[in-house]
Amino acid sequence: INAEYGGIRREFAYCYLRSRQQIFAAHKGEISGYDLTGDKVVELSGAGGCVYYLAAHPSNPTILSGSNDLLIREWDVDKQCVVRSVQDTTSSGWAYGGNWSVSYDPTGDHVLCTEPQSQSLRLYTFDGKLVDEMKGHSDCVNAITLVPGSRQAITADRGAGTILFNIPNPAEETAKAGQEFDEKVMWTGFTKDGEYLITASNETLRKWNAKTLEHLLSKEFKGFYRSKGCITEDQKWVFVSGRMDVYRFNIEDFSPSGHIQVLPDSDGSISDFSITPNGSKLLGAECKNMNSEASYAPVWDISDFENATEITRYDTYGGRMFACSTNQDNERGVVAGHRGTHVFMLATAEKLFSIDRGCFWVNFLKTSNKIIYADGSSTFVCDLDTEEDVASLTGHDDQVTGGFLVRDETQIYTSSEDGTIKLYDIETEKCLYTFFNHRAQQYTGVSVSPCGEKLAVGNKNGMLYVLKGANYST
């Protein structure tokens, strides 16, 4: 079939309607139906400015169209008119993204659709009720394919991600246990006694029962898309960062206990922060937008939090910083970013050591005079006495975003934007285990419960994963 529109061959979407043995093709706002000899037998007008997707009903003489006006239309091909429609929504001010893909559910009684802003698969009733929104993609979803003989659908996005979803049946659905929150978790942390899991998104702090995962408490704060957190050693306080401020909350009831404006310049933002084990100092890492070379690491005395004062600044780094940590001796700090990894004295900002590698994650080892840092898709251990790397942990395919040392610092879990969590043995440099979930695209960090039985990892797909710890030896 050579379908023409305005003298130009354009076929934006097509489908095969088995009940009528007809092929339908969309050209801008028009839909044409052809029999199997190639003759045009149906003409449907008024399908929106541009039709992106067509889908056929499994048994009825109807098809769905998705277009750039976010109105999903059901067409009766015999009557050649719209019989029902569903108005989709967009998650941002961009109202013209449209429905990039549409489909009937396996029963043909409900509508599946996607639009580029939410990066999700939505299930609607034909009266416009949103039944479910299935997340997992980190890019715009542009294809839906039903799996024959099941209540499953395969979706694909333009970033090469593919997900197999179980499609809920509204007729059989009962109330779901627990609660769901539509937010991107930027930080997770377990209390030292393993009783609670604390999470932070860019606007909400949450407390969970670490054993049952019951949601216990929430508190809104002025967060940022780089928000990070820290639980004090005495388990009394949780600190979380906003764009320029660090806030303190009581872990018991999330009652606020003040905040510090760590950065005075609105050009910068807090990319990470760390509190010394004795709770006396706070180290911040700054990422300036315009004047990037002026980014610095402030050090604050927070022993009297209500009257906190800035002690000094490590202002000779020369570039944007994305990670920082403080040592067990409460005297040294480390930062990492575009100018590598630098170790310095917290009290005087005197530089002790630097290396050209490192960027998005760094930490001190507690049991030896070493640091561990991420550089690209690899993680390295550097001996500060010899100033040489003593371990190289490779295997990720994208940026390492976080790490957590376990088993007396002999092993480490690392998270990556490649959608995997890996467990390494540091001495042998061997990857012992890799965790992959098809819905997880880009991990934002990892934390481990005190006994190592659970991991909590945030993900840019808007989901929080709680995993069983892997108990592997070399």
GROMACS .gro file of C-alpha atoms in nm:
model
  474
    1ILE     CA    1   0.000   0.000   0.000
    2ASN     CA    2   0.142   0.335  -0.103
    3ALA     CA    3  -0.047   0.580   0.113
    4GLU     CA    4  -0.010   0.942   0.016
    5TYR     CA    5  -0.097   1.262   0.198
    6GLY     CA    6  -0.051   1.592   0.021
    7GLY     CA    7   0.167   1.428  -0.239
    8ILE     CA    8   0.412   1.305   0.026
    9ARG     CA    9   0.418   0.948   0.151
   10ARG     CA   10   0.386   0.962   0.528
   11GLU     CA   11   0.277   0.673   0.744
   12PHE     CA   12   0.305   0.772   1.107
   13ALA     CA   13   0.118   0.472   1.249
   14TYR     CA   14  -0.050   0.150   1.138
   15CYS     CA   15  -0.234  -0.156   1.269
   16TYR     CA   16  -0.415  -0.465   1.144
   17LEU     CA   17  -0.780  -0.512   1.245
   18ARG     CA   18  -0.832  -0.886   1.235
   19SER     CA   19  -1.211  -0.875   1.277
   20ARG     CA   20  -1.243  -0.687   0.945
   21GLN     CA   21  -0.921  -0.803   0.776
   22GLN     CA   22  -0.824  -0.441   0.721
   23ILE     CA   23  -0.502  -0.244   0.747
   24PHE     CA   24  -0.519   0.105   0.895
   25ALA     CA   25  -0.257   0.373   0.841
   26ALA     CA   26  -0.251   0.725   0.984
   27HIS     CA   27  -0.133   1.033   0.795
   28LYS     CA   28  -0.119   1.346   1.012
   29GLY     CA   29  -0.478   1.383   1.141
   30GLU     CA   30  -0.637   1.135   0.900
   31ILE     CA   31  -0.673   0.756   0.927
   32SER     CA   32  -0.731   0.538   0.622
   33GLY     CA   33  -0.840   0.175   0.612
   34TYR     CA   34  -0.745  -0.066   0.331
   35ASP     CA   35  -0.858  -0.413   0.243
   36LEU     CA   36  -0.600  -0.682   0.168
   37THR     CA   37  -0.604  -0.602  -0.203
   38GLY     CA   38  -0.485  -0.247  -0.127
   39ASP     CA   39  -0.814  -0.064  -0.191
   40LYS     CA   40  -0.909   0.215   0.047
   41VAL     CA   41  -1.240   0.124   0.214
   42VAL     CA   42  -1.250   0.343   0.528
   43GLU     CA   43  -1.175   0.713   0.583
   44LEU     CA   44  -1.160   0.852   0.939
   45SER     CA   45  -1.124   1.227   0.988
   46GLY     CA   46  -1.053   1.445   1.291
   47ALA     CA   47  -0.794   1.232   1.466
   48GLY     CA   48  -0.593   1.525   1.599
   49GLY     CA   49  -0.305   1.724   1.454
   50CYS     CA   50  -0.075   1.425   1.418
   51VAL     CA   51  -0.151   1.059   1.490
   52TYR     CA   52   0.139   0.878   1.656
   53TYR     CA   53  -0.004   0.533   1.720
   54LEU     CA   54  -0.288   0.298   1.620
   55ALA     CA   55  -0.405  -0.017   1.797
   56ALA     CA   56  -0.672  -0.271   1.699
   57HIS     CA   57  -0.932  -0.424   1.931
   58PRO     CA   58  -0.878  -0.799   1.982
   59SER     CA   59  -1.229  -0.886   1.858
   60ASN     CA   60  -1.451  -0.580   1.795
   61PRO     CA   61  -1.451  -0.363   1.479
   62THR     CA   62  -1.282  -0.075   1.662
   63ILE     CA   63  -0.937   0.081   1.675
   64LEU     CA   64  -0.763   0.328   1.908
   65SER     CA   65  -0.562   0.630   1.799
   66GLY     CA   66  -0.312   0.833   2.001
   67SER     CA   67  -0.217   1.180   1.881
   68ASN     CA   68  -0.046   1.499   1.985
   69ASP     CA   69  -0.358   1.644   2.152
   70LEU     CA   70  -0.353   1.382   2.434
   71LEU     CA   71  -0.703   1.266   2.340
   72ILE     CA   72  -0.721   0.890   2.289
   73ARG     CA   73  -1.000   0.811   2.044
   74GLU     CA   74  -1.184   0.484   1.989
   75TRP     CA   75  -1.317   0.453   1.633
   76ASP     CA   76  -1.595   0.230   1.504
   77VAL     CA   77  -1.461   0.147   1.158
   78ASP     CA   78  -1.806   0.039   1.029
   79LYS     CA   79  -1.971   0.365   1.132
   80GLN     CA   80  -1.650   0.557   1.054
   81CYS     CA   81  -1.673   0.778   1.362
   82VAL     CA   82  -1.541   0.823   1.717
   83VAL     CA   83  -1.751   0.631   1.969
   84ARG     CA   84  -1.551   0.691   2.288
   85SER     CA   85  -1.253   0.898   2.400
   86VAL     CA   86  -1.019   0.930   2.698
   87GLN     CA   87  -0.839   1.253   2.788
   88ASP     CA   88  -0.487   1.174   2.905
   89THR     CA   89  -0.279   1.417   3.110
   90THR     CA   90   0.079   1.532   3.100
   91SER     CA   91   0.309   1.563   3.400
   92SER     CA   92   0.456   1.897   3.296
   93GLY     CA   93   0.361   2.221   3.125
   94TRP     CA   94   0.450   2.071   2.787
   95ALA     CA   95   0.098   1.988   2.672
   96TYR     CA   96   0.187   1.889   2.316
   97GLY     CA   97   0.393   1.580   2.368
   98GLY     CA   98   0.092   1.366   2.293
   99ASN     CA   99   0.029   0.995   2.327
  100TRP     CA  100   0.327   0.824   2.171
  101SER     CA  101   0.170   0.480   2.207
  102VAL     CA  102  -0.175   0.338   2.284
  103SER     CA  103  -0.325  -0.009   2.315
  104TYR     CA  104  -0.627  -0.196   2.442
  105ASP     CA  105  -0.566  -0.408   2.749
  106PRO     CA  106  -0.584  -0.787   2.689
  107THR     CA  107  -0.962  -0.790   2.749
  108GLY     CA  108  -1.023  -0.495   2.518
  109ASP     CA  109  -1.219  -0.320   2.794
  110HIS     CA  110  -0.957  -0.064   2.899
  111VAL     CA  111  -0.695   0.165   2.748
  112LEU     CA  112  -0.318   0.151   2.783
  113CYS     CA  113  -0.121   0.460   2.685
  114THR     CA  114   0.204   0.650   2.724
  115GLU     CA  115   0.307   1.014   2.698
  116PRO     CA  116   0.667   1.134   2.706
  117GLN     CA  117   0.677   1.337   3.028
  118SER     CA  118   0.568   1.073   3.282
  119GLN     CA  119   0.782   0.792   3.130
  120SER     CA  120   0.516   0.550   3.252
  121LEU     CA  121   0.251   0.309   3.122
  122ARG     CA  122  -0.101   0.420   3.218
  123LEU     CA  123  -0.418   0.211   3.241
  124TYR     CA  124  -0.752   0.393   3.198
  125THR     CA  125  -1.116   0.294   3.198
  126PHE     CA  126  -1.316   0.430   2.905
  127ASP     CA  127  -1.488   0.679   3.136
  128GLY     CA  128  -1.149   0.840   3.195
  129LYS     CA  129  -1.057   0.693   3.536
  130LEU     CA  130  -0.685   0.632   3.585
  131VAL     CA  131  -0.662   0.277   3.722
  132ASP     CA  132  -0.285   0.242   3.748
  133GLU     CA  133   0.040   0.405   3.642
  134MET     CA  134   0.326   0.161   3.593
  135LYS     CA  135   0.675   0.305   3.627
  136GLY     CA  136   1.022   0.180   3.548
  137HIS     CA  137   1.142   0.363   3.238
  138SER     CA  138   1.392   0.648   3.253
  139ASP     CA  139   1.315   0.778   2.903
  140CYS     CA  140   1.007   0.845   2.685
  141VAL     CA  141   0.803   0.529   2.617
  142ASN     CA  142   0.718   0.496   2.248
  143ALA     CA  143   0.586   0.141   2.199
  144ILE     CA  144   0.341  -0.101   2.363
  145THR     CA  145   0.304  -0.466   2.258
  146LEU     CA  146   0.068  -0.712   2.429
  147VAL     CA  147   0.195  -1.061   2.507
  148PRO     CA  148  -0.053  -1.312   2.354
  149GLY     CA  149  -0.244  -1.529   2.600
  150SER     CA  150  -0.149  -1.328   2.908
  151ARG     CA  151  -0.213  -1.008   3.102
  152GLN     CA  152   0.132  -0.875   3.018
  153ALA     CA  153   0.266  -0.602   2.793
  154ILE     CA  154   0.613  -0.518   2.667
  155THR     CA  155   0.706  -0.150   2.650
  156ALA     CA  156   1.008   0.012   2.489
  157ASP     CA  157   1.154   0.360   2.528
  158ARG     CA  158   1.376   0.569   2.305
  159GLY     CA  159   1.668   0.514   2.542
  160ALA     CA  160   1.678   0.141   2.450
  161GLY     CA  161   1.502   0.028   2.769
  162THR     CA  162   1.249  -0.257   2.748
  163ILE     CA  163   1.015  -0.364   3.031
  164LEU     CA  164   0.771  -0.652   3.073
  165PHE     CA  165   0.472  -0.536   3.281
  166ASN     CA  166   0.192  -0.733   3.444
  167ILE     CA  167  -0.125  -0.544   3.353
  168PRO     CA  168  -0.372  -0.510   3.643
  169ASN     CA  169  -0.726  -0.631   3.586
  170PRO     CA  170  -0.955  -0.364   3.734
  171ALA     CA  171  -1.237  -0.617   3.766
  172GLU     CA  172  -1.023  -0.830   3.997
  173GLU     CA  173  -0.812  -0.567   4.171
  174THR     CA  174  -0.848  -0.531   4.545
  175ALA     CA  175  -0.705  -0.257   4.760
  176LYS     CA  176  -0.329  -0.262   4.753
  177ALA     CA  177  -0.136  -0.306   5.074
  178GLY     CA  178   0.086  -0.022   5.187
  179GLN     CA  179   0.125   0.314   5.018
  180GLU     CA  180   0.279   0.436   4.694
  181PHE     CA  181   0.462   0.767   4.655
  182ASP     CA  182   0.546   0.926   4.323
  183GLU     CA  183   0.893   1.062   4.395
  184LYS     CA  184   1.257   1.003   4.309
  185VAL     CA  185   1.448   0.880   4.614
  186MET     CA  186   1.787   1.053   4.622
  187TRP     CA  187   1.922   0.910   4.950
  188THR     CA  188   1.864   0.614   5.181
  189GLY     CA  189   2.005   0.528   5.523
  190PHE     CA  190   1.950   0.272   5.799
  191THR     CA  191   1.969   0.360   6.167
  192LYS     CA  192   2.258   0.197   6.353
  193ASP     CA  193   2.026  -0.040   6.541
  194GLY     CA  194   1.866  -0.152   6.214
  195GLU     CA  195   1.517  -0.054   6.330
  196TYR     CA  196   1.443   0.220   6.078
  197LEU     CA  197   1.507   0.301   5.714
  198ILE     CA  198   1.516   0.673   5.634
  199THR     CA  199   1.473   0.801   5.277
  200ALA     CA  200   1.485   1.146   5.120
  201SER     CA  201   1.351   1.270   4.789
  202ASN     CA  202   1.386   1.624   4.660
  203GLU     CA  203   1.106   1.739   4.892
  204THR     CA  204   1.008   1.468   5.143
  205LEU     CA  205   1.181   1.287   5.426
  206ARG     CA  206   1.031   0.946   5.513
  207LYS     CA  207   1.073   0.690   5.790
  208TRP     CA  208   1.003   0.319   5.741
  209ASN     CA  209   1.005   0.012   5.962
  210ALA     CA  210   1.317  -0.160   5.830
  211LYS     CA  211   1.179  -0.510   5.899
  212THR     CA  212   0.821  -0.479   5.773
  213LEU     CA  213   0.878  -0.181   5.536
  214GLU     CA  214   0.570  -0.015   5.683
  215HIS     CA  215   0.565   0.359   5.617
  216LEU     CA  216   0.572   0.532   5.956
  217LEU     CA  217   0.630   0.903   5.911
  218SER     CA  218   0.693   1.176   5.654
  219LYS     CA  219   0.808   1.536   5.664
  220GLU     CA  220   0.830   1.788   5.381
  221PHE     CA  221   1.139   2.007   5.355
  222LYS     CA  222   1.291   2.244   5.102
  223GLY     CA  223   1.493   1.986   4.916
  224PHE     CA  224   1.673   1.982   4.583
  225TYR     CA  225   1.732   1.731   4.307
  226ARG     CA  226   2.073   1.664   4.464
  227SER     CA  227   1.938   1.620   4.819
  228LYS     CA  228   2.151   1.392   5.039
  229GLY     CA  229   2.118   1.276   5.400
  230CYS     CA  230   2.314   1.166   5.705
  231ILE     CA  231   2.216   0.990   6.028
  232THR     CA  232   2.425   1.075   6.335
  233GLU     CA  233   2.609   0.803   6.526
  234ASP     CA  234   2.386   0.850   6.832
  235GLN     CA  235   2.076   0.791   6.611
  236LYS     CA  236   1.918   1.107   6.746
  237TRP     CA  237   1.930   1.324   6.436
  238VAL     CA  238   1.891   1.297   6.061
  239PHE     CA  239   2.037   1.573   5.845
  240VAL     CA  240   1.918   1.641   5.488
  241SER     CA  241   2.037   1.896   5.235
  242GLY     CA  242   1.847   2.139   5.018
  243ARG     CA  243   1.996   2.360   4.753
  244MET     CA  244   2.195   2.585   4.989
  245ASP     CA  245   2.085   2.471   5.336
  246VAL     CA  246   2.123   2.164   5.559
  247TYR     CA  247   1.825   2.080   5.782
  248ARG     CA  248   1.820   1.881   6.107
  249PHE     CA  249   1.527   1.665   6.222
  250ASN     CA  250   1.472   1.449   6.529
  251ILE     CA  251   1.459   1.086   6.411
  252GLU     CA  252   1.188   0.996   6.662
  253ASP     CA  253   0.913   1.226   6.532
  254PHE     CA  254   1.081   1.428   6.253
  255SER     CA  255   1.035   1.746   6.453
  256PRO     CA  256   1.257   2.017   6.297
  257SER     CA  257   1.557   2.142   6.489
  258GLY     CA  258   1.682   2.428   6.277
  259HIS     CA  259   1.893   2.458   5.963
  260ILE     CA  260   2.222   2.605   5.844
  261GLN     CA  261   2.266   2.805   5.526
  262VAL     CA  262   2.586   2.631   5.428
  263LEU     CA  263   2.629   2.822   5.100
  264PRO     CA  264   2.572   3.198   5.074
  265ASP     CA  265   2.592   3.224   4.694
  266SER     CA  266   2.281   3.130   4.495
  267ASP     CA  267   2.502   3.035   4.199
  268GLY     CA  268   2.602   2.721   4.387
  269SER     CA  269   2.423   2.419   4.529
  270ILE     CA  270   2.511   2.149   4.782
  271SER     CA  271   2.602   1.834   4.589
  272ASP     CA  272   2.698   1.635   4.899
  273PHE     CA  273   2.775   1.676   5.268
  274SER     CA  274   2.926   1.473   5.552
  275ILE     CA  275   2.926   1.496   5.931
  276THR     CA  276   3.222   1.382   6.140
  277PRO     CA  277   3.162   1.072   6.357
  278ASN     CA  278   3.169   1.279   6.677
  279GLY     CA  279   2.905   1.515   6.532
  280SER     CA  280   3.117   1.827   6.574
  281LYS     CA  281   3.183   1.929   6.212
  282LEU     CA  282   2.995   1.941   5.883
  283LEU     CA  283   3.174   1.929   5.549
  284GLY     CA  284   2.992   2.038   5.234
  285ALA     CA  285   3.070   2.003   4.863
  286GLU     CA  286   2.961   2.280   4.628
  287CYS     CA  287   2.871   2.270   4.260
  288LYS     CA  288   2.852   2.618   4.108
  289ASN     CA  289   2.659   2.661   3.785
  290MET     CA  290   2.825   2.962   3.622
  291ASN     CA  291   3.154   3.023   3.802
  292SER     CA  292   3.240   2.653   3.835
  293GLU     CA  293   3.610   2.706   3.915
  294ALA     CA  294   3.510   2.898   4.230
  295SER     CA  295   3.328   2.598   4.383
  296TYR     CA  296   3.452   2.530   4.735
  297ALA     CA  297   3.405   2.296   5.033
  298PRO     CA  298   3.286   2.476   5.349
  299VAL     CA  299   3.360   2.334   5.695
  300TRP     CA  300   3.120   2.421   5.977
  301ASP     CA  301   3.142   2.379   6.354
  302ILE     CA  302   2.803   2.226   6.448
  303SER     CA  303   2.885   2.120   6.805
  304ASP     CA  304   2.629   2.387   6.903
  305PHE     CA  305   2.395   2.352   6.607
  306GLU     CA  306   2.174   2.649   6.691
  307ASN     CA  307   2.486   2.869   6.686
  308ALA     CA  308   2.684   2.691   6.413
  309THR     CA  309   2.974   2.882   6.260
  310GLU     CA  310   3.186   2.834   5.950
  311ILE     CA  311   3.541   2.731   6.040
  312THR     CA  312   3.714   2.742   5.704
  313ARG     CA  313   3.677   2.674   5.334
  314TYR     CA  314   3.871   2.445   5.106
  315ASP     CA  315   3.864   2.692   4.816
  316THR     CA  316   4.163   2.583   4.607
  317TYR     CA  317   3.994   2.283   4.441
  318GLY     CA  318   3.930   2.466   4.113
  319GLY     CA  319   3.616   2.294   3.983
  320ARG     CA  320   3.273   2.152   4.058
  321MET     CA  321   3.256   1.900   4.343
  322PHE     CA  322   3.004   1.616   4.362
  323ALA     CA  323   3.109   1.405   4.664
  324CYS     CA  324   3.270   1.441   5.005
  325SER     CA  325   3.338   1.247   5.325
  326THR     CA  326   3.499   1.288   5.667
  327ASN     CA  327   3.749   1.062   5.839
  328GLN     CA  328   3.710   0.864   6.164
  329ASP     CA  329   3.975   1.088   6.322
  330ASN     CA  330   3.731   1.382   6.289
  331GLU     CA  331   4.019   1.586   6.145
  332ARG     CA  332   4.042   1.507   5.774
  333GLY     CA  333   3.805   1.555   5.485
  334VAL     CA  334   3.799   1.443   5.123
  335VAL     CA  335   3.619   1.586   4.819
  336ALA     CA  336   3.582   1.458   4.461
  337GLY     CA  337   3.464   1.610   4.136
  338HIS     CA  338   3.586   1.752   3.808
  339ARG     CA  339   3.935   1.816   3.946
  340GLY     CA  340   3.987   1.471   4.093
  341THR     CA  341   4.005   1.371   4.459
  342HIS     CA  342   4.160   1.590   4.731
  343VAL     CA  343   4.228   1.513   5.099
  344PHE     CA  344   4.273   1.805   5.339
  345MET     CA  345   4.261   1.911   5.705
  346LEU     CA  346   3.915   2.021   5.817
  347ALA     CA  347   4.043   2.281   6.062
  348THR     CA  348   4.291   2.457   5.833
  349ALA     CA  349   4.197   2.352   5.475
  350GLU     CA  350   4.559   2.239   5.425
  351LYS     CA  351   4.579   1.999   5.131
  352LEU     CA  352   4.739   1.667   5.220
  353PHE     CA  353   4.696   1.464   4.902
  354SER     CA  354   4.535   1.481   4.558
  355ILE     CA  355   4.483   1.254   4.259
  356ASP     CA  356   4.343   1.341   3.918
  357ARG     CA  357   4.076   1.069   3.923
  358GLY     CA  358   3.741   1.051   4.101
  359CYS     CA  359   3.411   1.231   4.067
  360PHE     CA  360   3.069   1.119   4.204
  361TRP     CA  361   3.146   0.911   4.515
  362VAL     CA  362   3.428   0.897   4.773
  363ASN     CA  363   3.480   0.769   5.127
  364PHE     CA  364   3.746   0.700   5.387
  365LEU     CA  365   3.807   0.346   5.506
  366LYS     CA  366   3.768   0.322   5.883
  367THR     CA  367   4.015   0.040   5.942
  368SER     CA  368   4.314   0.173   5.745
  369ASN     CA  369   4.463   0.492   5.605
  370LYS     CA  370   4.295   0.453   5.268
  371ILE     CA  371   4.024   0.618   5.060
  372ILE     CA  372   3.788   0.453   4.814
  373TYR     CA  373   3.654   0.652   4.521
  374ALA     CA  374   3.458   0.611   4.200
  375ASP     CA  375   3.597   0.722   3.866
  376GLY     CA  376   3.371   0.663   3.569
  377SER     CA  377   3.252   0.302   3.570
  378SER     CA  378   3.526   0.179   3.807
  379THR     CA  379   3.599   0.203   4.180
  380PHE     CA  380   3.951   0.235   4.322
  381VAL     CA  381   4.112   0.199   4.665
  382CYS     CA  382   4.405   0.434   4.727
  383ASP     CA  383   4.660   0.396   5.009
  384LEU     CA  384   4.727   0.744   5.149
  385ASP     CA  385   5.061   0.635   5.294
  386THR     CA  386   5.205   0.522   4.960
  387GLU     CA  387   4.979   0.751   4.754
  388GLU     CA  388   4.907   0.462   4.516
  389ASP     CA  389   4.597   0.269   4.417
  390VAL     CA  390   4.596  -0.078   4.571
  391ALA     CA  391   4.269  -0.212   4.429
  392SER     CA  392   4.071  -0.162   4.108
  393LEU     CA  393   3.709  -0.279   4.089
  394THR     CA  394   3.578  -0.292   3.733
  395GLY     CA  395   3.271  -0.431   3.559
  396HIS     CA  396   3.007  -0.157   3.553
  397ASP     CA  397   2.910  -0.016   3.214
  398ASP     CA  398   2.826   0.335   3.331
  399GLN     CA  399   2.901   0.587   3.604
  400VAL     CA  400   2.933   0.449   3.959
  401THR     CA  401   2.702   0.660   4.177
  402GLY     CA  402   2.756   0.516   4.525
  403GLY     CA  403   2.909   0.251   4.743
  404PHE     CA  404   2.877   0.090   5.084
  405LEU     CA  405   3.153  -0.104   5.262
  406VAL     CA  406   3.053  -0.425   5.443
  407ARG     CA  407   3.208  -0.720   5.630
  408ASP     CA  408   3.481  -0.522   5.806
  409GLU     CA  409   3.550  -0.330   5.485
  410THR     CA  410   3.658  -0.642   5.296
  411GLN     CA  411   3.368  -0.613   5.051
  412ILE     CA  412   3.171  -0.331   4.893
  413TYR     CA  413   2.835  -0.288   4.722
  414THR     CA  414   2.844  -0.037   4.437
  415SER     CA  415   2.553   0.125   4.251
  416SER     CA  416   2.568   0.251   3.896
  417GLU     CA  417   2.373   0.432   3.629
  418ASP     CA  418   2.398   0.113   3.423
  419GLY     CA  419   2.106  -0.025   3.630
  420THR     CA  420   2.306  -0.277   3.834
  421ILE     CA  421   2.422  -0.326   4.193
  422LYS     CA  422   2.749  -0.518   4.229
  423LEU     CA  423   2.920  -0.683   4.527
  424TYR     CA  424   3.301  -0.686   4.513
  425ASP     CA  425   3.571  -0.849   4.722
  426ILE     CA  426   3.831  -0.572   4.763
  427GLU     CA  427   4.139  -0.791   4.820
  428THR     CA  428   4.084  -1.012   4.515
  429GLU     CA  429   3.920  -0.732   4.311
  430LYS     CA  430   3.660  -0.992   4.208
  431CYS     CA  431   3.294  -0.915   4.143
  432LEU     CA  432   3.106  -1.171   4.353
  433TYR     CA  433   2.749  -1.090   4.253
  434THR     CA  434   2.552  -0.860   4.023
  435PHE     CA  435   2.192  -0.761   4.085
  436PHE     CA  436   1.981  -0.647   3.790
  437ASN     CA  437   1.614  -0.547   3.778
  438HIS     CA  438   1.463  -0.480   3.437
  439ARG     CA  439   1.270  -0.180   3.571
  440ALA     CA  440   1.573  -0.018   3.736
  441GLN     CA  441   1.758   0.217   3.504
  442GLN     CA  442   1.985   0.453   3.698
  443TYR     CA  443   2.062   0.397   4.067
  444THR     CA  444   2.125   0.704   4.283
  445GLY     CA  445   2.306   0.532   4.571
  446VAL     CA  446   2.307   0.236   4.807
  447SER     CA  447   2.288   0.180   5.184
  448VAL     CA  448   2.307  -0.144   5.383
  449SER     CA  449   2.146  -0.239   5.715
  450PRO     CA  450   2.386  -0.298   6.007
  451CYS     CA  451   2.372  -0.678   5.985
  452GLY     CA  452   2.399  -0.672   5.607
  453GLU     CA  453   2.069  -0.852   5.548
  454LYS     CA  454   1.905  -0.568   5.350
  455LEU     CA  455   2.006  -0.310   5.093
  456ALA     CA  456   1.809   0.005   5.014
  457VAL     CA  457   1.873   0.174   4.680
  458GLY     CA  458   1.705   0.472   4.519
  459ASN     CA  459   1.646   0.487   4.145
  460LYS     CA  460   1.572   0.762   3.894
  461ASN     CA  461   1.266   0.568   3.775
  462GLY     CA  462   1.083   0.685   4.089
  463MET     CA  463   1.112   0.353   4.275
  464LEU     CA  464   1.282   0.247   4.598
  465TYR     CA  465   1.430  -0.104   4.597
  466VAL     CA  466   1.485  -0.300   4.918
  467LEU     CA  467   1.699  -0.606   4.842
  468LYS     CA  468   1.817  -0.908   5.034
  469GLY     CA  469   2.190  -0.886   5.103
  470ALA     CA  470   2.412  -1.132   4.916
  471ASN     CA  471   2.621  -1.353   5.147
  472TYR     CA  472   2.912  -1.447   4.924
  473SER     CA  473   3.274  -1.526   5.005
  474THR     CA  474   3.561  -1.524   4.757
   0.00000   0.00000   0.00000
